[in-house]
Coordinates of C-alpha atoms in Angstrom, one line a residue:
M30 CA 0.1 0.0 0.0
K31 CA 1.9 3.6 -1.3
K32 CA 1.1 7.0 0.7
E33 CA 2.8 9.5 -2.1
I34 CA 5.7 11.8 -1.1
R35 CA 6.9 13.8 -3.7
F36 CA 8.6 16.8 -2.3
L37 CA 10.8 16.7 1.0
F38 CA 13.2 19.3 2.5
V39 CA 12.5 22.4 4.6
L40 CA 10.3 22.2 7.5
A41 CA 6.9 23.1 6.5
S42 CA 7.0 20.7 4.0
L43 CA 8.7 17.9 6.0
I44 CA 5.7 18.1 8.7
L45 CA 3.4 17.6 5.5
T46 CA 5.4 15.0 4.4
I47 CA 5.5 13.4 7.7
L48 CA 1.7 13.6 7.4
A49 CA 1.3 12.6 4.2
C50 CA 3.2 9.3 4.9
A51 CA 1.3 8.4 7.9
F52 CA -1.8 9.5 7.1
P53 CA -3.9 8.5 3.7
P54 CA -5.0 12.5 2.5
A55 CA -8.0 13.0 0.9
G56 CA -6.9 16.4 -0.7
I57 CA -5.5 16.9 -4.1
T58 CA -3.2 19.2 -5.8
P59 CA -5.0 22.1 -7.7
A60 CA -4.5 23.4 -10.7
P61 CA -5.5 27.0 -11.8
P62 CA -7.4 26.1 -15.0
V63 CA -9.0 23.2 -14.1
N64 CA -11.9 22.9 -11.4
V65 CA -10.5 20.0 -9.9
E66 CA -12.4 20.3 -6.9
T67 CA -15.4 19.4 -8.8
I68 CA -14.0 16.4 -10.6
V69 CA -13.0 15.0 -7.3
A70 CA -16.2 15.0 -5.6
E71 CA -17.7 13.6 -8.5
T72 CA -15.5 10.8 -8.4
F73 CA -15.9 10.3 -4.6
A74 CA -19.8 10.6 -5.0
A75 CA -19.8 7.6 -7.8
L76 CA -19.1 5.2 -5.2
T77 CA -20.3 6.7 -1.9
G78 CA -23.4 8.3 -2.9
T79 CA -25.4 5.2 -1.8
A80 CA -23.0 3.1 0.3
P81 CA -24.5 -0.4 1.0
E82 CA -25.5 -1.5 4.5
I83 CA -23.5 -3.7 6.3
S84 CA -24.2 -7.5 7.2
A85 CA -25.1 -8.8 10.4
T86 CA -22.0 -11.0 9.5
L87 CA -19.0 -11.5 7.4
P88 CA -20.5 -13.1 3.8
P89 CA -19.0 -16.6 3.3
A90 CA -16.1 -16.6 0.9
T91 CA -16.7 -17.6 -3.0
V92 CA -14.8 -17.9 -5.7
G93 CA -14.9 -14.8 -7.5
L94 CA -12.7 -12.1 -9.6
L95 CA -10.5 -11.2 -6.9
P96 CA -8.4 -13.9 -4.7
H97 CA -9.4 -12.0 -1.6
S98 CA -11.7 -9.2 -0.8
M99 CA -9.9 -5.8 -1.1
Y100 CA -10.4 -3.0 1.6
F101 CA -9.9 1.2 0.6
L102 CA -10.9 4.2 2.0
N103 CA -13.5 6.6 -0.2
N104 CA -15.3 9.7 1.1
D105 CA -18.8 8.8 2.1
G106 CA -22.2 11.2 1.5
A107 CA -20.4 13.5 4.2
G108 CA -17.2 14.0 2.4
L109 CA -15.4 11.8 5.2
A110 CA -12.9 9.3 4.3
Q111 CA -14.0 6.1 5.6
V112 CA -13.3 2.4 5.1
Y113 CA -14.8 0.0 2.6
R114 CA -14.2 -3.5 1.6
L115 CA -14.8 -4.8 -2.1
E116 CA -15.6 -8.5 -2.1
T117 CA -14.0 -11.1 -4.3
D118 CA -17.0 -10.6 -6.9
G119 CA -15.4 -7.5 -7.9
K120 CA -18.7 -5.8 -7.6
T121 CA -20.0 -5.6 -4.0
V122 CA -18.8 -3.1 -1.9
T123 CA -19.6 -2.9 2.1
Q124 CA -18.6 0.3 3.9
L125 CA -17.6 -1.0 7.5
T126 CA -16.9 2.7 9.1
F127 CA -19.2 5.6 9.9
E128 CA -17.0 7.9 11.9
P129 CA -17.7 11.5 12.6
A130 CA -14.5 12.4 11.5
K131 CA -12.2 11.2 8.6
V132 CA -10.4 7.8 8.9
E133 CA -6.6 8.9 8.7
G134 CA -5.3 5.3 8.4
Y135 CA -6.0 2.0 8.6
D136 CA -4.9 -1.8 8.2
V137 CA -6.6 -5.2 7.8
S138 CA -6.1 -8.2 9.9
L139 CA -5.3 -11.4 7.7
V140 CA -6.6 -13.3 10.3
D141 CA -10.2 -12.3 10.4
G142 CA -10.8 -9.1 8.5
S143 CA -10.9 -6.9 11.4
V144 CA -10.0 -3.4 10.7
A145 CA -7.6 -1.0 13.2
Y146 CA -7.8 2.6 12.2
V147 CA -7.5 6.1 13.3
S148 CA -10.0 8.7 13.3
N149 CA -10.1 12.0 15.6
N150 CA -6.6 10.8 17.1
Q151 CA -8.1 7.8 18.4
L152 CA -7.0 4.2 17.5
L153 CA -10.2 2.0 16.9
T154 CA -11.0 -1.4 15.9
V155 CA -14.3 -3.0 14.3
N156 CA -14.7 -6.6 13.0
A157 CA -14.9 -8.0 9.4
D158 CA -18.6 -7.1 9.4
G159 CA -18.1 -3.5 10.9
S160 CA -19.6 -4.3 14.2
N161 CA -18.1 -4.0 17.7
R162 CA -16.4 -0.8 17.2
S163 CA -14.0 -0.1 20.2
M164 CA -11.8 2.8 20.9
V165 CA -8.2 1.2 22.1
V166 CA -5.6 4.1 22.3
E167 CA -6.7 7.5 23.1
G168 CA -4.3 10.1 21.7
G169 CA -5.4 12.8 23.3
P170 CA -5.8 16.6 22.1
R171 CA -3.9 17.1 18.8
D172 CA -1.5 20.2 18.9
E173 CA -2.4 21.6 15.4
N174 CA 0.7 23.9 15.3
N175 CA 3.2 20.6 16.0
P176 CA 0.7 17.6 15.1
F177 CA 3.6 15.4 14.8
L178 CA 3.8 15.7 18.5
T179 CA 0.7 13.9 19.4
S180 CA -1.0 12.5 16.5
I181 CA -1.7 8.6 16.3
T182 CA -0.5 7.3 13.2
N183 CA -0.1 4.1 10.6
P184 CA -1.9 1.6 12.5
V185 CA -0.3 -2.0 11.2
W186 CA -1.8 -5.4 12.4
S187 CA 0.7 -8.3 13.2
P188 CA 0.0 -11.4 11.0
N189 CA -1.0 -13.6 14.0
G190 CA -4.0 -10.6 14.4
Q191 CA -2.7 -10.5 18.2
T192 CA -0.7 -6.8 17.9
I193 CA -1.4 -3.5 16.4
A194 CA 1.9 -1.4 15.9
F195 CA 0.9 2.2 15.6
G196 CA 3.1 5.9 15.7
H197 CA 2.5 7.7 18.4
K198 CA 5.2 10.0 20.2
G199 CA 7.1 7.0 18.7
L200 CA 6.6 3.0 17.7
N201 CA 4.1 1.5 19.8
F202 CA 2.3 -2.0 20.1
Y203 CA -1.0 -2.8 21.5
S204 CA -1.6 -6.1 22.7
I205 CA -5.2 -7.7 22.0
I206 CA -4.9 -10.1 24.7
S207 CA -3.5 -7.9 27.3
S208 CA -5.2 -4.6 26.3
Q209 CA -2.3 -2.6 26.8
S210 CA 0.2 -0.4 24.8
N211 CA 4.2 -0.3 24.9
R212 CA 6.3 2.3 23.3
V213 CA 9.7 0.4 22.2
L214 CA 11.1 3.9 20.3
E215 CA 10.8 7.2 21.2
N216 CA 10.5 10.0 19.1
D217 CA 13.2 12.4 19.2
I218 CA 12.3 16.2 19.2
D219 CA 14.2 19.1 19.4
D220 CA 12.7 22.1 21.4
L221 CA 13.7 25.3 20.0
G222 CA 11.5 27.3 22.4
G223 CA 8.6 29.5 21.5
G224 CA 6.2 26.9 20.7
L225 CA 8.6 25.7 17.9
F226 CA 9.9 21.7 17.9
V227 CA 11.7 20.2 15.3
P228 CA 12.0 16.4 14.7
R229 CA 15.4 15.0 15.3
E230 CA 14.3 11.1 14.6
M231 CA 10.7 10.0 14.4
Y232 CA 9.1 6.4 13.9
W233 CA 6.4 4.7 12.8
P234 CA 5.5 1.1 11.2
E235 CA 4.8 0.1 7.6
K236 CA 4.5 -3.7 7.5
Y237 CA 5.5 -6.9 8.9
T238 CA 7.0 -9.7 7.3
A239 CA 4.6 -12.5 6.7
D240 CA 6.1 -14.7 10.0
G241 CA 5.9 -11.4 11.7
S242 CA 9.7 -11.6 13.0
K243 CA 10.6 -8.1 11.3
L244 CA 8.8 -4.6 10.7
V245 CA 9.5 -2.4 8.2
I246 CA 9.4 1.4 9.8
T247 CA 9.8 4.8 8.6
L248 CA 12.2 7.0 10.0
G249 CA 11.5 10.8 9.8
Y250 CA 13.7 13.9 10.2
Y251 CA 13.7 17.5 9.6
E252 CA 15.0 17.1 6.2
G253 CA 13.5 13.9 4.5
A254 CA 12.9 10.2 5.7
S255 CA 14.5 6.8 6.0
A256 CA 13.6 3.4 6.9
A257 CA 14.8 0.6 9.3
I258 CA 14.1 -2.9 10.0
Y259 CA 12.4 -3.7 13.5
Y260 CA 12.8 -6.9 15.4
P261 CA 10.1 -7.2 17.6
N262 CA 11.5 -10.1 19.8
G263 CA 14.9 -8.5 20.4
N264 CA 13.8 -4.7 20.3
A265 CA 16.6 -4.8 17.7
L266 CA 16.5 -1.6 15.2
V267 CA 18.9 -2.5 12.0
R268 CA 19.3 0.9 10.4
L269 CA 20.4 1.0 6.3
S270 CA 23.7 1.1 5.0
N271 CA 25.0 2.2 1.7
D272 CA 21.8 3.9 0.8
A273 CA 23.0 7.5 -0.4
G274 CA 20.8 8.8 -2.6
A275 CA 18.0 6.2 -2.4
F276 CA 14.6 7.2 -1.4
I277 CA 13.6 4.4 0.7
C278 CA 10.7 4.8 3.1
C279 CA 7.1 5.6 3.4
G280 CA 5.3 2.8 2.0
Y281 CA 7.6 2.5 -1.0
T282 CA 8.8 -0.9 0.4
E283 CA 7.7 -4.4 -0.1
W284 CA 9.1 -7.3 1.6
T285 CA 10.2 -11.1 0.0
A286 CA 8.0 -13.8 0.8
D287 CA 10.5 -15.0 2.9
G288 CA 11.2 -11.9 4.9
S289 CA 14.9 -11.7 3.9
A290 CA 14.9 -8.7 1.6
L291 CA 12.8 -5.7 0.9
Y292 CA 12.3 -4.3 -2.7
S293 CA 11.8 -0.3 -3.0
A294 CA 11.5 2.1 -5.7
Y295 CA 10.8 5.6 -6.4
P296 CA 9.2 6.9 -9.7
Y297 CA 9.8 10.5 -9.5
M298 CA 12.4 12.9 -10.4
G299 CA 13.2 16.2 -8.0
M300 CA 14.9 16.2 -4.5
F301 CA 15.3 12.5 -5.2
V302 CA 16.7 10.6 -7.8
P303 CA 14.6 7.7 -9.0
G304 CA 15.8 4.3 -8.8
L305 CA 15.2 0.7 -8.1
W306 CA 17.0 -0.9 -4.6
R307 CA 17.3 -4.1 -2.5
I308 CA 17.5 -4.1 1.1
D309 CA 19.0 -7.0 3.1
A310 CA 16.9 -7.5 6.2
A311 CA 19.9 -9.2 8.2
N312 CA 22.2 -6.1 7.9
G313 CA 20.1 -3.1 6.2
A314 CA 22.7 -3.3 3.4
V315 CA 21.3 -1.4 0.5
T316 CA 22.2 -2.7 -3.2
T317 CA 21.2 -0.7 -6.2
L318 CA 19.6 -2.5 -8.7
I319 CA 18.6 0.1 -11.5
N320 CA 20.2 3.5 -11.3
G321 CA 18.2 6.3 -11.6
D322 CA 21.0 8.3 -13.4
P323 CA 22.7 6.1 -15.6
G324 CA 25.0 9.1 -17.0
N325 CA 23.8 9.0 -20.8
G326 CA 21.2 12.1 -20.6
T327 CA 18.4 9.8 -19.8
F328 CA 16.7 8.4 -16.2
N329 CA 15.3 5.4 -15.0
Y330 CA 12.0 5.4 -13.5
A331 CA 10.9 2.2 -11.4
D332 CA 7.7 1.6 -9.3
A333 CA 5.9 -1.0 -7.2
P334 CA 8.3 -4.0 -7.3
Y335 CA 7.1 -7.4 -6.2
L336 CA 9.1 -10.6 -6.3
A337 CA 6.5 -13.0 -7.2
P338 CA 6.4 -16.5 -6.1
D339 CA 7.8 -17.8 -9.6
G340 CA 10.9 -15.8 -8.6
Q341 CA 10.4 -13.2 -11.0
L342 CA 10.4 -9.5 -10.3
Y343 CA 7.3 -7.6 -11.6
Y344 CA 7.3 -3.9 -11.4
F345 CA 6.6 -0.8 -13.3
F346 CA 9.4 1.2 -15.5
T347 CA 10.7 3.5 -18.1
N348 CA 13.3 5.3 -19.5
Q349 CA 13.0 8.8 -20.6
P350 CA 15.5 11.8 -22.0
N351 CA 16.4 14.4 -19.1
T352 CA 13.8 17.0 -20.4
S353 CA 12.9 18.4 -16.9
E354 CA 14.3 19.3 -13.6
F355 CA 11.3 17.7 -12.2
A356 CA 9.2 14.4 -13.2
S357 CA 6.1 13.4 -11.4
R358 CA 4.4 11.7 -14.0
P359 CA 6.4 9.4 -16.1
P360 CA 5.1 7.2 -18.5
L361 CA 5.7 3.9 -16.6
Q362 CA 4.8 0.5 -18.0
L363 CA 4.3 -2.9 -16.4
V364 CA 7.7 -5.2 -17.0
R365 CA 8.8 -8.4 -15.4
S366 CA 12.7 -9.7 -15.2
A367 CA 14.8 -11.3 -13.0
A368 CA 15.1 -11.0 -9.5
D369 CA 18.2 -8.6 -9.9
G370 CA 15.6 -6.0 -12.1
V371 CA 17.5 -5.9 -15.3
T372 CA 18.1 -9.7 -16.6
N373 CA 15.8 -10.7 -18.9
R374 CA 13.4 -7.3 -18.6
I375 CA 10.4 -7.3 -20.9
T376 CA 7.2 -5.1 -21.2
L377 CA 4.3 -7.0 -20.3
R378 CA 1.7 -4.8 -21.4
P379 CA 1.1 -1.8 -24.1
E380 CA -0.6 0.8 -21.7
T381 CA 1.7 3.2 -19.9
F382 CA 0.5 4.5 -16.5
E383 CA 1.2 8.3 -16.0
L384 CA -1.8 8.9 -13.8
M385 CA -1.3 5.9 -11.7
N386 CA -1.3 7.0 -8.2
E387 CA -1.4 3.3 -6.3
S388 CA -0.9 -0.1 -7.3
L389 CA -1.9 -3.8 -5.5
W390 CA -0.4 -7.0 -6.9
A391 CA -2.1 -10.2 -6.6
P392 CA -0.2 -12.7 -4.4
D393 CA 0.8 -14.7 -7.2
A394 CA 1.4 -11.6 -9.8
S395 CA -1.2 -12.8 -12.1
F396 CA -2.5 -9.1 -12.2
V397 CA -2.1 -5.6 -10.8
L398 CA -4.9 -3.1 -9.3
A399 CA -4.1 0.3 -10.4
A400 CA -5.7 3.3 -8.8
M401 CA -5.7 5.9 -11.9
A402 CA -6.1 9.6 -11.3
P403 CA -9.0 11.4 -13.3
I404 CA -6.6 14.4 -14.1
P405 CA -2.9 14.8 -13.5
D406 CA -3.3 17.1 -10.8
V407 CA -5.2 14.5 -8.6
Y408 CA -2.2 12.9 -6.8
Q409 CA -4.3 10.1 -4.3
G410 CA -6.5 7.6 -5.4
G411 CA -8.5 7.1 -8.5
R412 CA -10.3 4.7 -10.9
V413 CA -9.0 0.8 -9.9
D414 CA -8.6 -1.3 -13.0
L415 CA -7.3 -4.7 -13.2
Y416 CA -4.5 -5.0 -15.6
Y417 CA -3.5 -8.6 -16.1
T418 CA 0.2 -9.6 -16.7
D419 CA -0.4 -12.3 -19.3
G420 CA -2.1 -9.3 -21.6
Q421 CA -5.8 -10.2 -21.0
P422 CA -8.4 -7.4 -21.2
V423 CA -8.3 -4.5 -18.7
I424 CA -11.4 -5.0 -16.2
S425 CA -12.7 -1.4 -14.6
L426 CA -13.7 -2.4 -11.0
I427 CA -15.0 0.9 -9.2
P428 CA -15.0 4.5 -9.4
F429 CA -12.6 5.2 -6.6
A430 CA -10.0 3.6 -4.4
M431 CA -7.4 5.1 -2.1
N432 CA -4.8 3.2 0.2
M433 CA -5.9 -0.6 -1.3
K434 CA -5.0 -3.4 1.0
W435 CA -5.8 -7.2 0.6
G436 CA -8.2 -8.8 3.2
P437 CA -8.2 -12.4 4.3

């Protein structure tokens, strides 16, 4: 699941960046000649105008278009982001949360489909059918001048469904069994006086390995961000090395199935150079697989790498001439290669994905879901289309989704 960061650096930008990493934003970047607000509102309304009522129990699983149900964020009729679920038939949509304030982040338990989410600076849970809403952590009043000080962010379920990792003044773990929360890493904040606080280093979770033995986390700084690997059983933190120039953080990482490594890619040109990297989970060593700047007047752009069960690496890629100092919408194409990202690389489909804001791979890499923006100035979510990697016709699923995640 991606939480977009495009420009970091300078304090104001960093604060917005940290919040963008931690919360899936519902806003857009306006373009003066286009009425973006109207387009986005119409896109939201297409799905949420008549949200279906929840069932008393979770419907039985059926063989359908999707291998699992797919959870996502979308605005409700009041314009507030809520959690929804698309069933495996690719058509039936169920609204799961009905909060009076927007949902700012969520995750799905792969054990039973329960949802952990943040709203009104509270960490809450609901069952898979939307019942049994419970507030498990109260974050207290949010400092609107320094929201990173007190905000609850990024809930992440452990694979066994017994723990919720989340950010709040540091890295925390909430135990479902004991109903207790434990902070294992404390944010390092400089108080400059006069109400000015500057983050020296902050911590929030991103994603567990399949066995739950490792957790990739984001490290947020005054200028920029990075990633690290946290080992819950030993309370050990492995930092990245050899990562100069690499943008590895904030939801841009994907674990391999065995948890031995992470892949990360960055598809934009600006304050960071694009590229594709592999991270060794044991020691944090970063290997550059595709250099964003090969030194020949072109740039390599990559996005959403996924090492499939067949041992092949699937991702989005393009090589483009260096015609602009900034590039935020490169014409990516769907490709497959060996695990090194280069050997036997082939293009799988003719389409380009300039308007793709996020993607979600099928577990077997037989297809990828892509959220396509209605216009270039919309940077979160979009119409969800299904693209098969064997060239079958595209299937359009739902008018809008953001922060897509597989359910059980």
